[in-house]
Amino acid sequence: MVKLHDLEFEPYISEEEIMQVIDQISETLNKDFGNKNPVFLGVLNGSFMFASEIIKRFNSDCEISFVKMGSYEGTETTGNVKTLLGLNQDLKGRQVILLEDIVDTGNTLVEIDQILKQAEVEDYKVVTLFFKPDAYKKDIPVQYKGMDIPNEFIVGFGLDYDGLGRNLTQVYKRK
């Protein structure tokens, strides 16, 4: 058990399982983008651990950048996505690999889709470690999914509850 603020969480996905999924995603990304010098675009804060692991396993030239988005208060999404830190490099005509820790409602993807269209990227693909099919209600394709999970609140491996839990190496679900 882990207690963060006022809530208890129980073990859900082990670090070993997470690393196996990351190895599988990385193998596919190396095949699909190995000679294209893509820009990996991590969505902060949650994707920092996932992004680090993916990029360490990418065997060709690449660049990395980050955007910071926010939509959660406590355990609930506000439905209102804010750009807290925007793009800091020119992505016009580039292949972008968007790295998300989790895709649930898809509201963040809609906001990032607009940002990338304005940036005139050649193309982008969405890669997520965790995907909640029951919560996802948008039309933006998610090409690379690590694990489908139920619509439960999770923490660890970059995901937080009001700022706590991001440093946990495995994933916990709300008890």
PDB file of C-alpha atoms in Angstrom:
ATOM      1  CA  MET A   1       0.000   0.000   0.000  1.00  0.00           C
ATOM      2  CA  VAL A   2       0.972   3.609  -0.628  1.00  0.00           C
ATOM      3  CA  LYS A   3      -0.718   6.608   0.942  1.00  0.00           C
ATOM      4  CA  LEU A   4      -0.622   9.880  -0.992  1.00  0.00           C
ATOM      5  CA  HIS A   5      -2.294  12.841   0.681  1.00  0.00           C
ATOM      6  CA  ASP A   6      -5.655  11.466   1.846  1.00  0.00           C
ATOM      7  CA  LEU A   7      -5.928   8.419  -0.451  1.00  0.00           C
ATOM      8  CA  GLU A   8      -4.574   4.880  -0.354  1.00  0.00           C
ATOM      9  CA  PHE A   9      -3.325   3.060  -3.424  1.00  0.00           C
ATOM     10  CA  GLU A  10      -2.568  -0.615  -3.957  1.00  0.00           C
ATOM     11  CA  PRO A  11      -0.014  -2.217  -6.306  1.00  0.00           C
ATOM     12  CA  TYR A  12      -1.387  -2.627  -9.828  1.00  0.00           C
ATOM     13  CA  ILE A  13       1.320  -2.883 -12.529  1.00  0.00           C
ATOM     14  CA  SER A  14       4.867  -3.939 -11.676  1.00  0.00           C
ATOM     15  CA  GLU A  15       7.990  -2.177 -12.868  1.00  0.00           C
ATOM     16  CA  GLU A  16       8.922  -5.359 -14.780  1.00  0.00           C
ATOM     17  CA  GLU A  17       5.626  -5.322 -16.694  1.00  0.00           C
ATOM     18  CA  ILE A  18       6.071  -1.639 -17.510  1.00  0.00           C
ATOM     19  CA  MET A  19       9.605  -2.219 -18.821  1.00  0.00           C
ATOM     20  CA  GLN A  20       8.449  -5.145 -20.990  1.00  0.00           C
ATOM     21  CA  VAL A  21       5.793  -2.920 -22.564  1.00  0.00           C
ATOM     22  CA  ILE A  22       8.331  -0.132 -23.120  1.00  0.00           C
ATOM     23  CA  ASP A  23      10.714  -2.616 -24.771  1.00  0.00           C
ATOM     24  CA  GLN A  24       7.930  -3.708 -27.158  1.00  0.00           C
ATOM     25  CA  ILE A  25       6.940  -0.130 -28.040  1.00  0.00           C
ATOM     26  CA  SER A  26      10.591   0.828 -28.527  1.00  0.00           C
ATOM     27  CA  GLU A  27      11.229  -2.084 -30.854  1.00  0.00           C
ATOM     28  CA  THR A  28       8.305  -1.002 -33.034  1.00  0.00           C
ATOM     29  CA  LEU A  29       9.364   2.669 -33.004  1.00  0.00           C
ATOM     30  CA  ASN A  30      12.896   1.692 -34.051  1.00  0.00           C
ATOM     31  CA  LYS A  31      11.454  -0.252 -37.009  1.00  0.00           C
ATOM     32  CA  ASP A  32       9.020   2.497 -38.009  1.00  0.00           C
ATOM     33  CA  PHE A  33      11.215   5.578 -37.468  1.00  0.00           C
ATOM     34  CA  GLY A  34      14.802   4.279 -37.431  1.00  0.00           C
ATOM     35  CA  ASN A  35      16.010   6.353 -40.373  1.00  0.00           C
ATOM     36  CA  LYS A  36      13.727   9.408 -40.082  1.00  0.00           C
ATOM     37  CA  ASN A  37      15.315  11.594 -37.365  1.00  0.00           C
ATOM     38  CA  PRO A  38      11.997  12.163 -35.578  1.00  0.00           C
ATOM     39  CA  VAL A  39      11.257  14.690 -32.863  1.00  0.00           C
ATOM     40  CA  PHE A  40      10.011  13.003 -29.715  1.00  0.00           C
ATOM     41  CA  LEU A  41       7.544  15.355 -28.029  1.00  0.00           C
ATOM     42  CA  GLY A  42       6.908  14.460 -24.403  1.00  0.00           C
ATOM     43  CA  VAL A  43       3.840  15.755 -22.591  1.00  0.00           C
ATOM     44  CA  LEU A  44       4.851  16.952 -19.136  1.00  0.00           C
ATOM     45  CA  ASN A  45       4.722  16.320 -16.328  1.00  0.00           C
ATOM     46  CA  GLY A  46       3.453  12.763 -16.524  1.00  0.00           C
ATOM     47  CA  SER A  47       5.427  11.427 -19.482  1.00  0.00           C
ATOM     48  CA  PHE A  48       8.925  12.252 -18.215  1.00  0.00           C
ATOM     49  CA  MET A  49       9.760   8.700 -17.047  1.00  0.00           C
ATOM     50  CA  PHE A  50       8.151   7.046 -20.077  1.00  0.00           C
ATOM     51  CA  ALA A  51       9.823   9.496 -22.470  1.00  0.00           C
ATOM     52  CA  SER A  52      13.213   8.872 -20.894  1.00  0.00           C
ATOM     53  CA  GLU A  53      12.899   5.103 -21.271  1.00  0.00           C
ATOM     54  CA  ILE A  54      11.663   5.309 -24.882  1.00  0.00           C
ATOM     55  CA  ILE A  55      14.407   7.708 -25.936  1.00  0.00           C
ATOM     56  CA  LYS A  56      17.141   5.616 -24.268  1.00  0.00           C
ATOM     57  CA  ARG A  57      16.015   2.687 -26.423  1.00  0.00           C
ATOM     58  CA  PHE A  58      15.809   4.609 -29.722  1.00  0.00           C
ATOM     59  CA  ASN A  59      18.810   3.518 -31.808  1.00  0.00           C
ATOM     60  CA  SER A  60      18.955   6.306 -34.408  1.00  0.00           C
ATOM     61  CA  ASP A  61      19.201  10.068 -34.591  1.00  0.00           C
ATOM     62  CA  CYS A  62      16.335  11.914 -32.926  1.00  0.00           C
ATOM     63  CA  GLU A  63      15.508  15.111 -31.128  1.00  0.00           C
ATOM     64  CA  ILE A  64      13.470  15.643 -27.977  1.00  0.00           C
ATOM     65  CA  SER A  65      11.198  18.434 -26.913  1.00  0.00           C
ATOM     66  CA  PHE A  66       8.440  18.854 -24.344  1.00  0.00           C
ATOM     67  CA  VAL A  67       5.138  20.609 -23.857  1.00  0.00           C
ATOM     68  CA  LYS A  68       3.430  20.951 -20.526  1.00  0.00           C
ATOM     69  CA  MET A  69      -0.311  20.564 -20.327  1.00  0.00           C
ATOM     70  CA  GLY A  70      -2.620  20.503 -17.332  1.00  0.00           C
ATOM     71  CA  SER A  71      -6.216  19.349 -16.849  1.00  0.00           C
ATOM     72  CA  TYR A  72      -6.458  17.473 -13.544  1.00  0.00           C
ATOM     73  CA  GLU A  73      -7.498  18.610 -10.088  1.00  0.00           C
ATOM     74  CA  GLY A  74      -7.131  15.807  -7.569  1.00  0.00           C
ATOM     75  CA  THR A  75      -8.396  12.577  -9.132  1.00  0.00           C
ATOM     76  CA  GLU A  76     -10.732  14.186 -11.677  1.00  0.00           C
ATOM     77  CA  THR A  77     -10.160  15.866 -15.010  1.00  0.00           C
ATOM     78  CA  THR A  78     -11.490  19.396 -15.225  1.00  0.00           C
ATOM     79  CA  GLY A  79     -12.218  18.912 -18.924  1.00  0.00           C
ATOM     80  CA  ASN A  80     -10.325  22.141 -19.513  1.00  0.00           C
ATOM     81  CA  VAL A  81      -6.799  21.607 -20.865  1.00  0.00           C
ATOM     82  CA  LYS A  82      -4.320  24.429 -20.360  1.00  0.00           C
ATOM     83  CA  THR A  83      -1.007  24.824 -22.140  1.00  0.00           C
ATOM     84  CA  LEU A  84       1.441  25.559 -19.345  1.00  0.00           C
ATOM     85  CA  LEU A  85       4.643  25.338 -21.433  1.00  0.00           C
ATOM     86  CA  GLY A  86       4.431  25.515 -25.212  1.00  0.00           C
ATOM     87  CA  LEU A  87       6.655  24.349 -28.036  1.00  0.00           C
ATOM     88  CA  ASN A  88      10.137  25.819 -27.992  1.00  0.00           C
ATOM     89  CA  GLN A  89      11.366  24.593 -31.372  1.00  0.00           C
ATOM     90  CA  ASP A  90      10.314  24.770 -34.992  1.00  0.00           C
ATOM     91  CA  LEU A  91       8.583  21.543 -36.007  1.00  0.00           C
ATOM     92  CA  LYS A  92       7.504  22.591 -39.496  1.00  0.00           C
ATOM     93  CA  GLY A  93       7.824  19.648 -41.893  1.00  0.00           C
ATOM     94  CA  ARG A  94       9.039  17.264 -39.160  1.00  0.00           C
ATOM     95  CA  GLN A  95       7.974  13.765 -38.127  1.00  0.00           C
ATOM     96  CA  VAL A  96       6.797  13.998 -34.512  1.00  0.00           C
ATOM     97  CA  ILE A  97       6.317  11.151 -32.060  1.00  0.00           C
ATOM     98  CA  LEU A  98       4.036  12.365 -29.288  1.00  0.00           C
ATOM     99  CA  LEU A  99       4.799  10.602 -25.995  1.00  0.00           C
ATOM    100  CA  GLU A 100       1.941  10.449 -23.486  1.00  0.00           C
ATOM    101  CA  ASP A 101       1.958   8.693 -20.123  1.00  0.00           C
ATOM    102  CA  ILE A 102      -1.777   8.007 -20.312  1.00  0.00           C
ATOM    103  CA  VAL A 103      -4.633   8.675 -22.699  1.00  0.00           C
ATOM    104  CA  ASP A 104      -8.016   8.730 -21.046  1.00  0.00           C
ATOM    105  CA  THR A 105     -10.594  11.357 -22.120  1.00  0.00           C
ATOM    106  CA  GLY A 106      -8.467  12.540 -25.044  1.00  0.00           C
ATOM    107  CA  ASN A 107      -8.917  16.219 -24.175  1.00  0.00           C
ATOM    108  CA  THR A 108      -5.154  16.768 -24.028  1.00  0.00           C
ATOM    109  CA  LEU A 109      -4.730  15.135 -27.452  1.00  0.00           C
ATOM    110  CA  VAL A 110      -7.268  17.532 -28.974  1.00  0.00           C
ATOM    111  CA  GLU A 111      -5.316  20.503 -27.634  1.00  0.00           C
ATOM    112  CA  ILE A 112      -1.968  19.097 -28.817  1.00  0.00           C
ATOM    113  CA  ASP A 113      -3.462  18.248 -32.223  1.00  0.00           C
ATOM    114  CA  GLN A 114      -4.228  21.950 -32.678  1.00  0.00           C
ATOM    115  CA  ILE A 115      -0.720  22.941 -31.559  1.00  0.00           C
ATOM    116  CA  LEU A 116       0.897  20.502 -34.014  1.00  0.00           C
ATOM    117  CA  LYS A 117      -1.342  21.593 -36.898  1.00  0.00           C
ATOM    118  CA  GLN A 118      -0.386  25.214 -36.229  1.00  0.00           C
ATOM    119  CA  ALA A 119       3.273  24.153 -36.153  1.00  0.00           C
ATOM    120  CA  GLU A 120       2.782  22.569 -39.617  1.00  0.00           C
ATOM    121  CA  VAL A 121       4.365  19.231 -38.750  1.00  0.00           C
ATOM    122  CA  GLU A 122       4.637  16.757 -41.616  1.00  0.00           C
ATOM    123  CA  ASP A 123       2.994  14.047 -39.556  1.00  0.00           C
ATOM    124  CA  TYR A 124       2.696  12.905 -35.966  1.00  0.00           C
ATOM    125  CA  LYS A 125       1.982   9.643 -34.217  1.00  0.00           C
ATOM    126  CA  VAL A 126       0.633   9.219 -30.701  1.00  0.00           C
ATOM    127  CA  VAL A 127       2.421   6.812 -28.352  1.00  0.00           C
ATOM    128  CA  THR A 128       0.958   6.166 -24.913  1.00  0.00           C
ATOM    129  CA  LEU A 129       2.082   3.902 -22.120  1.00  0.00           C
ATOM    130  CA  PHE A 130      -1.458   3.495 -20.756  1.00  0.00           C
ATOM    131  CA  PHE A 131      -4.748   3.748 -22.661  1.00  0.00           C
ATOM    132  CA  LYS A 132      -8.249   3.806 -21.159  1.00  0.00           C
ATOM    133  CA  PRO A 133     -10.561   2.671 -23.988  1.00  0.00           C
ATOM    134  CA  ASP A 134     -13.694   3.139 -21.864  1.00  0.00           C
ATOM    135  CA  ALA A 135     -12.832   6.791 -21.189  1.00  0.00           C
ATOM    136  CA  TYR A 136     -11.574   7.762 -24.678  1.00  0.00           C
ATOM    137  CA  LYS A 137     -14.218   9.656 -26.660  1.00  0.00           C
ATOM    138  CA  LYS A 138     -12.181  11.474 -29.313  1.00  0.00           C
ATOM    139  CA  ASP A 139     -11.388  10.749 -32.973  1.00  0.00           C
ATOM    140  CA  ILE A 140      -7.628  11.318 -32.886  1.00  0.00           C
ATOM    141  CA  PRO A 141      -5.894   7.994 -33.616  1.00  0.00           C
ATOM    142  CA  VAL A 142      -3.586   6.546 -30.964  1.00  0.00           C
ATOM    143  CA  GLN A 143      -1.196   4.460 -33.048  1.00  0.00           C
ATOM    144  CA  TYR A 144       0.980   2.942 -30.328  1.00  0.00           C
ATOM    145  CA  LYS A 145      -0.609   1.738 -27.090  1.00  0.00           C
ATOM    146  CA  GLY A 146       1.386   0.098 -24.349  1.00  0.00           C
ATOM    147  CA  MET A 147      -1.411  -1.264 -22.173  1.00  0.00           C
ATOM    148  CA  ASP A 148      -5.168  -0.939 -22.211  1.00  0.00           C
ATOM    149  CA  ILE A 149      -6.385  -0.436 -18.651  1.00  0.00           C
ATOM    150  CA  PRO A 150      -9.791   0.054 -17.013  1.00  0.00           C
ATOM    151  CA  ASN A 151     -11.024   3.554 -16.245  1.00  0.00           C
ATOM    152  CA  GLU A 152      -9.462   3.653 -12.761  1.00  0.00           C
ATOM    153  CA  PHE A 153      -7.301   6.338 -11.189  1.00  0.00           C
ATOM    154  CA  ILE A 154      -3.631   5.297 -11.162  1.00  0.00           C
ATOM    155  CA  VAL A 155      -0.378   6.776  -9.869  1.00  0.00           C
ATOM    156  CA  GLY A 156       3.298   6.004 -10.296  1.00  0.00           C
ATOM    157  CA  PHE A 157       5.797   5.927 -13.138  1.00  0.00           C
ATOM    158  CA  GLY A 158       5.215   9.621 -13.819  1.00  0.00           C
ATOM    159  CA  LEU A 159       1.516   9.750 -12.941  1.00  0.00           C
ATOM    160  CA  ASP A 160       0.537  11.678  -9.827  1.00  0.00           C
ATOM    161  CA  TYR A 161      -2.163  12.511  -7.350  1.00  0.00           C
ATOM    162  CA  ASP A 162      -1.927  16.228  -6.577  1.00  0.00           C
ATOM    163  CA  GLY A 163       1.836  16.227  -7.183  1.00  0.00           C
ATOM    164  CA  LEU A 164       2.727  13.047  -5.293  1.00  0.00           C
ATOM    165  CA  GLY A 165       3.574   9.579  -6.604  1.00  0.00           C
ATOM    166  CA  ARG A 166       5.358  10.430  -9.862  1.00  0.00           C
ATOM    167  CA  ASN A 167       8.593   8.915  -8.548  1.00  0.00           C
ATOM    168  CA  LEU A 168       7.116   5.473  -7.847  1.00  0.00           C
ATOM    169  CA  THR A 169       8.675   2.867 -10.138  1.00  0.00           C
ATOM    170  CA  GLN A 170       5.532   0.758 -10.399  1.00  0.00           C
ATOM    171  CA  VAL A 171       1.895   1.746 -10.866  1.00  0.00           C
ATOM    172  CA  TYR A 172      -0.723   1.743  -8.132  1.00  0.00           C
ATOM    173  CA  LYS A 173      -4.499   2.028  -8.374  1.00  0.00           C
ATOM    174  CA  ARG A 174      -6.828   3.775  -5.970  1.00  0.00           C
ATOM    175  CA  LYS A 175      -7.956   1.426  -3.241  1.00  0.00           C
TER     176      LYS A 175
END
